Coordinates of C-alpha atoms and ligand atoms in Angstrom, one line a residue:
X245 CA 78.7 99.0 126.2
X246 CA 82.1 99.1 124.3
X247 CA 81.8 96.8 121.3
X248 CA 83.1 93.2 121.1
X249 CA 86.7 93.0 119.8
X250 CA 86.9 91.2 116.4
X251 CA 90.5 89.9 115.9
X252 CA 92.1 90.9 112.6
X253 CA 93.7 88.4 110.1
X254 CA 97.5 87.9 110.5
X255 CA 99.7 90.7 109.2
X256 CA 103.1 92.0 108.9
X257 CA 103.4 95.7 110.2
X258 CA 107.0 97.2 109.6
X259 CA 107.6 100.3 111.7
X260 CA 110.4 102.2 109.7
X261 CA 111.9 104.4 112.3
X262 CA 111.1 101.8 115.0
X263 CA 113.7 103.2 117.4
X264 CA 112.2 106.8 117.2
X265 CA 110.1 108.9 119.7
X266 CA 106.8 108.3 118.0
X267 CA 107.4 104.6 117.9
X268 CA 108.3 104.4 121.6
X269 CA 105.5 106.7 122.8
X270 CA 102.7 106.0 120.5
X271 CA 103.0 103.2 118.0
X272 CA 104.4 100.3 120.2
X273 CA 102.1 100.9 123.1
X274 CA 99.3 101.2 120.9
X275 CA 100.0 97.8 119.3
X276 CA 100.6 96.3 122.8
X277 CA 97.2 97.3 124.0
X278 CA 95.4 95.9 120.9
X279 CA 97.3 92.7 121.5
X280 CA 96.3 92.6 125.1
X281 CA 92.6 93.3 123.9
X282 CA 92.8 90.2 121.7
X283 CA 92.6 92.0 118.4
X284 CA 96.2 91.2 117.1
X285 CA 96.7 87.4 116.7
X286 CA 99.7 85.6 117.9
X287 CA 101.0 84.9 114.3
X288 CA 101.0 88.7 113.2
X289 CA 104.5 90.1 113.0
X290 CA 105.6 93.6 113.9
X291 CA 109.1 94.4 112.6
X292 CA 111.0 97.6 113.7
X293 CA 113.4 98.9 111.1
X294 CA 115.9 101.5 111.6
X295 CA 119.8 102.6 111.4
X296 CA 120.6 101.2 114.7
X297 CA 122.5 97.9 114.9
X298 CA 120.5 95.6 116.8
X299 CA 119.0 92.0 116.8
X300 CA 115.4 90.9 117.6
X301 CA 116.4 90.2 121.2
X302 CA 117.9 93.8 121.4
X303 CA 114.9 95.3 120.0
X304 CA 112.4 93.4 122.2
X305 CA 114.3 94.8 125.3
X306 CA 113.9 98.1 123.7
X307 CA 110.1 97.6 123.2
X308 CA 109.8 96.3 126.7
X309 CA 111.5 99.5 128.0
X310 CA 109.2 101.6 125.9
X311 CA 106.0 99.8 127.3
X312 CA 107.2 100.2 130.9
X313 CA 107.4 103.9 130.1
X314 CA 104.5 104.6 127.9
X315 CA 102.0 101.8 128.0
X316 CA 100.2 102.9 131.1
X317 CA 98.0 100.4 133.2
X318 CA 97.4 98.4 130.1
X319 CA 98.8 95.1 130.0
X320 CA 98.1 91.4 129.7
X321 CA 99.5 88.3 131.7
X322 CA 101.9 87.4 129.1
X323 CA 103.9 90.3 127.9
X324 CA 106.4 87.7 126.6
X325 CA 103.7 86.6 124.1
X326 CA 103.6 90.1 122.6
X327 CA 107.4 90.5 122.4
X328 CA 107.6 87.2 120.6
X329 CA 105.8 88.7 117.7
X330 CA 108.4 91.6 117.6
X331 CA 111.6 91.5 115.3
X332 CA 114.0 94.0 114.1
X333 CA 115.9 94.5 110.9
X334 CA 118.8 97.1 110.7
X335 CA 118.5 99.3 107.4
X336 CA 119.3 102.5 106.0
X337 CA 116.5 104.4 104.3
X338 CA 119.1 106.1 102.1
X339 CA 121.2 103.1 101.3
X340 CA 120.7 99.5 100.2
X341 CA 121.7 97.7 103.4
X342 CA 118.9 95.6 105.1
X343 CA 116.2 95.9 102.5
X344 CA 116.7 92.3 101.1
X345 CA 116.7 91.0 104.7
X346 CA 113.5 92.8 105.4
X347 CA 111.8 91.4 102.3
X348 CA 112.9 87.9 103.5
X349 CA 111.2 88.3 106.8
X350 CA 107.8 89.0 105.4
X351 CA 105.2 86.5 104.7
X352 CA 103.5 86.5 101.4
X353 CA 99.8 86.5 101.1
X354 CA 98.9 88.7 104.1
X355 CA 98.4 92.5 104.5
X356 CA 101.8 94.1 104.6
X357 CA 101.9 97.6 106.1
X358 CA 104.7 99.9 106.4
X359 CA 104.6 102.8 108.9
X360 CA 106.9 105.6 107.8
X361 CA 107.7 106.8 111.3
X362 CA 110.6 109.0 109.8
X363 CA 110.8 112.6 108.5
X364 CA 109.0 113.2 105.1
X365 CA 112.4 113.8 103.4
X366 CA 112.8 110.1 103.6
X367 CA 109.3 109.1 102.2
X368 CA 110.5 108.9 98.6
X369 CA 113.7 107.0 99.3
X370 CA 111.8 104.4 101.3
X371 CA 109.0 104.1 98.7
X372 CA 111.7 103.5 96.0
X373 CA 113.4 100.8 98.0
X374 CA 110.2 99.0 98.9
X375 CA 109.5 98.7 95.2
X376 CA 113.0 97.8 94.4
X377 CA 112.8 94.7 96.8
X378 CA 109.4 93.7 95.7
X379 CA 107.5 95.0 98.8
X380 CA 105.3 97.4 97.0
X381 CA 102.8 95.2 95.6
X382 CA 99.0 95.9 95.3
X383 CA 98.3 94.8 98.9
X384 CA 100.9 96.8 100.6
X385 CA 99.7 99.6 102.7
X386 CA 101.8 102.7 103.8
X387 CA 101.2 104.9 106.6
X388 CA 102.7 108.5 106.5
X389 CA 102.7 111.0 109.6
X390 CA 102.4 114.7 109.6
X391 CA 103.7 117.0 108.6
X392 CA 102.5 116.2 105.1
X393 CA 104.3 119.1 103.4
X394 CA 104.8 122.7 104.6
X395 CA 102.9 124.3 101.9
X396 CA 100.8 123.4 98.7
X397 CA 103.8 122.9 96.4
X398 CA 105.6 120.5 98.9
X399 CA 102.5 118.6 99.6
X400 CA 101.8 118.2 95.9
X401 CA 105.3 117.0 95.4
X402 CA 105.1 114.4 98.1
X403 CA 101.7 113.1 96.8
X404 CA 103.3 112.9 93.3
X405 CA 106.3 111.1 94.6
X406 CA 104.2 108.4 96.6
X407 CA 101.7 108.2 93.6
X408 CA 104.8 106.7 91.5
X409 CA 104.5 103.7 93.7
X410 CA 101.4 103.5 95.4
X411 CA 97.7 104.0 94.6
X412 CA 95.7 106.5 96.7
X413 CA 93.8 103.5 98.2
X414 CA 97.2 102.2 99.7
X415 CA 98.4 105.5 101.4
X416 CA 97.1 106.1 104.9
X417 CA 97.9 109.8 106.0
X418 CA 97.5 109.9 109.6
X419 CA 96.0 112.8 111.7
X420 CA 95.5 111.3 114.9
X421 CA 92.9 113.7 115.8
X422 CA 90.6 111.7 113.5
X423 CA 91.2 108.6 115.7
X424 CA 89.8 110.3 119.0
X425 CA 86.5 108.8 120.0
X426 CA 84.9 112.1 120.5
X427 CA 85.8 113.2 116.9
X428 CA 84.0 110.3 115.6
X429 CA 81.2 110.7 117.8
X430 CA 80.9 114.0 116.1
X431 CA 79.5 112.2 113.1
X432 CA 77.3 110.0 115.1
X433 CA 75.7 112.8 116.9
X434 CA 75.1 114.8 113.7
X435 CA 73.9 112.0 111.5
X436 CA 72.6 109.4 114.1
X437 CA 70.1 111.7 115.8
X438 CA 67.1 113.6 114.5
X439 CA 67.6 116.3 117.2
X440 CA 70.6 118.3 116.0
X441 CA 70.8 118.2 112.1
X442 CA 67.7 120.5 111.3
X443 CA 69.2 123.1 113.6
X444 CA 72.7 122.7 112.1
X445 CA 72.8 125.6 109.9
X446 CA 73.1 129.4 109.7
X447 CA 69.5 130.1 110.6
X448 CA 70.0 128.6 114.1
X449 CA 73.5 128.6 114.8
X450 CA 75.2 132.0 115.7
X451 CA 78.7 130.8 115.5
X452 CA 81.1 128.0 116.2
X453 CA 84.3 128.0 118.2
X454 CA 87.0 125.4 118.0
X455 CA 89.8 125.6 120.8
X456 CA 92.9 123.4 121.1
X457 CA 94.8 124.8 124.0
X458 CA 98.0 123.3 125.5
X459 CA 99.9 124.1 128.8
X460 CA 103.3 123.0 127.4
X461 CA 105.7 125.0 125.3
X462 CA 107.7 123.8 122.4
X463 CA 110.3 122.2 124.6
X464 CA 112.7 119.9 122.7
X465 CA 110.7 120.5 119.3
X466 CA 112.0 124.1 118.9
X467 CA 113.9 123.5 115.7
X468 CA 111.0 121.8 113.9
X469 CA 108.4 124.4 115.5
X470 CA 110.2 127.3 114.5
X471 CA 109.8 126.5 110.8
X472 CA 106.3 125.3 111.2
X473 CA 104.4 127.6 113.8
X474 CA 100.8 127.0 115.1
X475 CA 99.1 127.5 111.7
X476 CA 101.1 124.7 110.0
X477 CA 101.5 122.6 112.9
X478 CA 97.9 122.6 114.3
X479 CA 95.3 124.6 112.2
X480 CA 96.1 123.1 108.6
X481 CA 95.5 119.6 109.7
X482 CA 93.9 119.1 113.1
X483 CA 91.7 122.0 113.4
X484 CA 90.9 121.9 109.8
X485 CA 89.7 118.3 110.2
X486 CA 87.5 119.2 113.1
X487 CA 86.0 122.0 111.1
X488 CA 85.3 119.7 108.2
X489 CA 83.4 117.3 110.4
X490 CA 81.5 119.8 112.1
X491 CA 80.5 121.7 108.9
X492 CA 80.3 118.9 106.3
X493 CA 77.0 117.7 104.6
X494 CA 75.7 114.4 105.5
X495 CA 77.5 111.7 103.3
X496 CA 75.2 109.4 101.6
X497 CA 76.8 106.5 103.4
X498 CA 79.6 106.0 106.0
X499 CA 82.2 105.0 103.4
X500 CA 85.7 106.4 103.1
X501 CA 85.2 108.3 99.9
X502 CA 81.8 109.5 100.6
X503 CA 82.9 110.9 103.9
X504 CA 86.1 112.5 102.4
X505 CA 84.3 114.0 99.4
X506 CA 82.2 115.9 101.8
X507 CA 85.0 117.1 103.9
X508 CA 86.8 118.3 100.6
X509 CA 83.7 120.3 99.7
X510 CA 83.9 122.3 103.1
X511 CA 87.6 123.0 102.6
X512 CA 87.0 124.3 99.0
X513 CA 84.0 126.5 100.3
X514 CA 86.3 128.3 102.9
X515 CA 86.8 132.0 102.0
X516 CA 90.1 133.6 102.1
X517 CA 91.1 134.9 105.5
X518 CA 92.3 138.6 105.5
X519 CA 95.1 139.5 108.0
X520 CA 92.6 141.5 110.1
X521 CA 90.9 138.2 110.8
X522 CA 94.1 136.7 112.3
X523 CA 95.7 137.1 115.6
X524 CA 99.1 135.5 116.1
X525 CA 101.0 135.3 119.4
X526 CA 104.3 134.2 121.1
X527 CA 104.5 133.1 124.9
X528 CA 106.8 135.0 127.0
X529 CA 109.2 133.6 129.5
X530 CA 107.5 132.9 132.9
X531 CA 110.0 132.9 135.9
X532 CA 112.5 130.2 135.3
X533 CA 110.6 128.9 132.2
X534 CA 112.0 130.2 129.0
X535 CA 109.8 131.8 126.5
X536 CA 109.1 131.0 123.0
X537 CA 112.0 132.7 121.5
X538 CA 114.6 131.0 123.9
X539 CA 113.0 127.6 123.2
X540 CA 113.4 128.0 119.3
X541 CA 116.8 129.6 119.7
X542 CA 116.1 132.7 117.7
X543 CA 115.7 135.9 119.5
X544 CA 114.1 137.5 116.6
X545 CA 111.7 134.6 115.7
X546 CA 108.4 135.8 114.0
X547 CA 106.8 132.3 114.3
X548 CA 103.6 132.1 116.2
X549 CA 103.0 129.7 119.1
X550 CA 99.3 130.8 119.4
X551 CA 96.9 131.7 116.5
X552 CA 93.2 132.6 116.4
X553 CA 91.2 133.2 113.3
X554 CA 87.8 133.9 112.1
X555 CA 86.8 131.7 109.1
X556 CA 83.7 131.9 106.8
X557 CA 82.3 129.2 104.7
X558 CA 80.5 130.2 101.6
X559 CA 77.7 127.7 101.1
X560 CA 74.0 127.6 101.6
X561 CA 74.3 125.9 105.1
X562 CA 76.9 128.3 106.7
X563 CA 76.9 131.7 104.9
X564 CA 76.5 134.2 107.8
X565 CA 77.8 131.9 110.6
X566 CA 81.4 132.4 111.4
X567 CA 83.8 129.8 112.7
X568 CA 86.5 130.9 115.2
X569 CA 89.5 128.8 115.6
X570 CA 92.2 129.2 118.2
X571 CA 95.2 127.1 119.2
X572 CA 98.3 127.8 121.3
X573 CA 100.8 126.6 123.8
X574 CA 101.5 127.6 127.4
X575 CA 97.7 128.7 127.7
X576 CA 95.6 128.4 130.9
X577 CA 94.6 124.8 130.6
X578 CA 95.1 121.8 128.4
X579 CA 91.7 121.4 126.7
X580 CA 90.3 120.7 123.3
X581 CA 86.7 121.5 122.6
X582 CA 84.2 122.6 120.0
X583 CA 81.2 124.8 121.0
X584 CA 78.4 125.2 118.7
X585 CA 76.5 128.5 120.1
X586 CA 72.9 128.7 119.1
X587 CA 71.2 131.8 118.4
X588 CA 69.0 133.7 120.9
X589 CA 65.4 133.1 121.0
X590 CA 63.6 135.3 118.6
X591 CA 61.6 137.0 121.5
X592 CA 61.8 136.5 125.3
X593 CA 58.4 136.1 126.9
X594 CA 60.2 136.5 130.3
X595 CA 61.2 140.1 129.7
X596 CA 64.6 141.8 129.8
X597 CA 65.2 141.0 133.4
X598 CA 65.3 137.2 132.6
X599 CA 68.7 138.0 130.9
X600 CA 70.1 136.7 127.7
X601 CA 70.3 132.9 127.4
X602 CA 71.8 130.7 124.8
X603 CA 72.0 126.9 124.0
X604 CA 75.7 126.0 123.5
X605 CA 76.5 122.3 122.5
X606 CA 80.1 121.6 123.8
X607 CA 82.0 118.6 122.2
X608 CA 84.9 118.1 124.5
X609 CA 88.0 116.1 123.0
X610 CA 90.2 116.3 125.9
X611 CA 90.2 115.9 128.8
X612 CA 87.1 114.2 129.9
X613 CA 85.8 113.3 126.5
X614 CA 82.1 113.9 126.1
X615 CA 79.3 116.2 125.2
X616 CA 77.3 118.8 127.0
X617 CA 74.4 120.7 126.1
X618 CA 73.7 123.9 127.8
X619 CA 69.8 124.5 128.3
X620 CA 68.0 127.2 129.9
X621 CA 65.7 126.4 132.8
X622 CA 63.9 128.1 135.7
X623 CA 66.0 128.9 138.6
X624 CA 64.5 126.9 141.4
X625 CA 62.8 128.7 144.1
X626 CA 59.9 131.3 144.7
X627 CA 59.8 134.6 143.4
X628 CA 59.9 135.7 139.8
X629 CA 60.7 133.9 136.7
X630 CA 64.5 133.8 136.7
X631 CA 66.3 131.7 134.3
X632 CA 69.6 129.8 134.6
X633 CA 71.7 127.8 132.1
X634 CA 72.4 124.2 133.2
X635 CA 74.5 121.5 131.4
X636 CA 73.0 118.3 130.3
X637 CA 76.4 116.5 130.6
X638 CA 77.2 113.3 129.0
X639 CA 81.0 112.6 129.9
X640 CA 81.6 109.3 128.3
X641 CA 83.4 107.9 131.3
X642 CA 80.2 108.2 133.3
X643 CA 77.7 107.3 130.6
X644 CA 79.6 104.1 129.6
X645 CA 80.8 103.1 133.0
X646 CA 83.6 100.8 133.6
X647 CA 83.8 99.9 129.8
X648 CA 84.8 103.5 129.0
X649 CA 88.5 102.7 130.0
X650 CA 88.4 100.0 127.2
X651 CA 87.9 102.7 124.4
X652 CA 91.0 102.5 122.2
X653 CA 93.2 105.5 122.0
X654 CA 93.6 107.4 118.7
X655 CA 96.8 105.4 117.5
X656 CA 95.2 102.0 118.5
X657 CA 92.1 102.6 116.4
X658 CA 94.1 104.1 113.5
X659 CA 96.6 101.3 113.2
X660 CA 94.0 98.6 113.3
X661 CA 92.0 100.6 110.4
X662 CA 95.1 100.3 108.3
X663 CA 95.2 96.7 108.9
X664 CA 91.5 96.4 108.1
X665 CA 91.8 98.6 105.1
X666 CA 89.5 101.2 106.3
X667 CA 90.6 104.7 105.1
X668 CA 87.7 106.6 106.5
X669 CA 89.7 108.4 109.3
X670 CA 92.8 109.1 107.0
X671 CA 93.3 112.1 104.8
X672 CA 93.0 111.9 101.3
X673 CA 95.7 113.5 99.0
X674 CA 93.2 116.0 97.6
X675 CA 92.0 117.0 100.9
X676 CA 95.5 117.7 102.2
X677 CA 96.3 119.8 99.2
X678 CA 93.0 121.9 99.4
X679 CA 94.0 122.5 103.1
X680 CA 97.4 123.8 102.1
X681 CA 95.7 125.9 99.2
X682 CA 93.6 127.6 101.9
X683 CA 96.5 128.0 104.2
X684 CA 99.3 129.4 102.1
X685 CA 97.7 132.7 101.2
X686 CA 96.9 133.4 105.0
X687 CA 100.6 132.8 105.8
X688 CA 101.5 134.9 102.8
X689 CA 99.2 137.7 104.1
X690 CA 100.9 138.0 107.4
X691 CA 104.3 137.8 106.0
X692 CA 103.5 140.7 103.4
X693 CA 101.8 142.7 106.1
X694 CA 104.9 142.3 108.1
X695 CA 102.8 141.7 111.2
X696 CA 104.7 140.1 114.1
X697 CA 103.3 137.8 116.6
X698 CA 102.0 139.5 119.9
X699 CA 103.7 138.5 123.1
X700 CA 101.3 136.9 125.7
X701 CA 101.7 135.5 129.2
X702 CA 102.0 131.7 130.3
X703 CA 98.8 130.8 131.7
X704 CA 96.7 133.3 129.8
X705 CA 94.0 132.8 127.1
X706 CA 96.7 134.3 124.5
X707 CA 97.1 137.8 123.4
X708 CA 94.3 140.4 124.3
X709 CA 93.8 141.0 120.5
X710 CA 92.4 137.5 120.2
X711 CA 89.7 138.4 122.6
X712 CA 89.1 141.5 120.5
X713 CA 88.7 139.5 117.4
X714 CA 85.3 138.2 119.0
X715 CA 84.4 141.3 121.0
X716 CA 84.3 143.4 117.9
X717 CA 81.6 141.0 116.6
X718 CA 79.7 141.2 119.9
X719 CA 80.9 137.6 120.9
X720 CA 83.0 136.0 123.4
X721 CA 85.4 133.1 123.6
X722 CA 84.4 130.3 125.9
X723 CA 86.7 130.2 128.8
X724 CA 89.7 128.0 128.6
X725 CA 89.3 125.6 131.4
X726 CA 89.6 122.0 132.3
Ligands
LIG831 P1 112.7 110.5 115.7 O1 113.8 111.4 115.1 O2 112.6 110.3 117.2 O3 112.9 108.9 115.0 C1 113.3 108.8 113.7 C2 113.4 107.3 113.4 O4 113.9 107.2 112.1 C3 114.6 106.7 114.2 O5 114.1 105.4 114.5 C4 115.7 106.8 113.4 O6 116.7 105.7 113.6 C5 115.1 106.5 112.0 N1 115.7 106.9 110.9 C6 116.4 108.2 110.5 N2 116.9 108.2 109.5 C7 117.1 107.0 109.1 C8 117.6 106.4 107.8 N3 118.3 107.2 106.9 N4 117.5 105.0 107.7 C9 116.8 104.3 108.6 N5 116.2 104.8 109.6 C10 116.4 106.2 109.9 O7 111.5 111.0 115.1 P2 110.0 110.8 115.7 O8 109.6 111.9 116.8 O9 109.8 109.3 116.0 O10 109.2 111.3 114.4 C11 108.9 110.5 113.2 C12 107.8 111.1 112.3 O11 106.7 111.2 112.8 C13 108.3 112.5 111.9 O12 107.9 112.7 110.6 C14 107.6 113.4 112.8 O13 107.3 114.7 112.3 C15 106.3 112.6 112.9 N6 105.6 112.9 114.2 C16 106.1 112.5 115.4 C17 105.3 112.7 116.5 C18 105.9 112.5 117.9 O14 105.2 112.6 118.9 N7 107.2 112.2 117.9 C19 104.0 113.3 116.5 C20 103.5 113.4 115.0 C21 104.3 113.3 113.9

């Protein structure tokens, strides 16, 4: 049931930062899987570029080791064929060495994509050098990773820098959440079915919850995380994107700008969030496992590893339906889900003893990607009319059978979209800036209020105060569970 693979035209893809962690763990395995699926032709070229001195053979060994470690069960009979399309150029993003050699390796007349798999401080110098060496033509595409700025001013500066060399249509800002199968399914469910859309508004939806919970801490990323925190690392980008897709109006067509225009309208309709509607937390040590402050190396850190927020969208569709967001590390389970909680029926013909029942549409991003709709039915058996909620479960792995394993992961899909020139699943510059424009005052709000994060236990659902954020509205978070 998974669609046929259509090979892309031959292309050159340069991974700048090709020896880094992201390249090893995500980019190279994703390319390998697409090659094995028959989507990348044998005459495509993948070139790693970084500071380390290495030749093509050395880099092929490096890539082989990365695939052993991270490509999972994926594979094809001839790994050597994949490695034969891999090359390497030693270059310094801040200097001149290597750039002419890189230009000499590229084949004119085909798509040329440059994946900036380096920190944002190098984006500008790389863009300058691509242009200086004739590699910033109209058919060039660049891929940039998060974090895209750390506030509105820095995001604007980055956008302005890149705009000196590339049009918006050449810039692919990756948010890998948008490449997830279920996230795209959100659009299919909403706009491909008649069933949900008439109910998709404040008249029928009581509230929406979005939870992205992790069990790991910030091990190894302490330095970055201490400067970012959960708001910048997760909410401004990933949760914001989910919020946009769940709340946006139907675009007139499934076209990159039509979709992104609608997402932008949602971000612009978000109300400011007051400090009372924000709960921030920090995980405590757990036995031998260090706490957040040890991980970031700052005994007085005020950065949050957990955040919960109540968000309101001021437009006709959503006025009166709050959206609750929460994300954190070292929580009870690793799970990401969106729950659309419908309102109670206006009147229960079954009387008070039948209890309170609600329909909840749950969209699970991980694990077990899928959707389930909680419906109320009669509890089987004799006796009175007792009601019970049961899930109509559509776990993709079950519904799609063995083909489900062939569903490409987020990086596979997104990199192939870059090669195909489809920007629908990438963030536009104005979208990123609007998200920061909403985020900045929230951060300023807690900084001004001098509110420190609240400690929470590993394996919990975050600080108690996060539960109270919903309880005070007569609502409850869904359980964090696998
Ligand atoms: P990394 O430090 O592991 O790798 C950086 C790469 O850039 C290395 O190949 C290094 O040789 C190269 N490099 C650094 N300075 C250079 C220079 N002056 N000239 C040429 N090459 C240079 O970093 P990473 O974890 O791979 O992350 C890369 C980017 O992706 C960062 O912006 C990061 O925030 C982002 N990101 C990473 C992940 C992840 O899972 N690792 C996830 C999301 C986003």
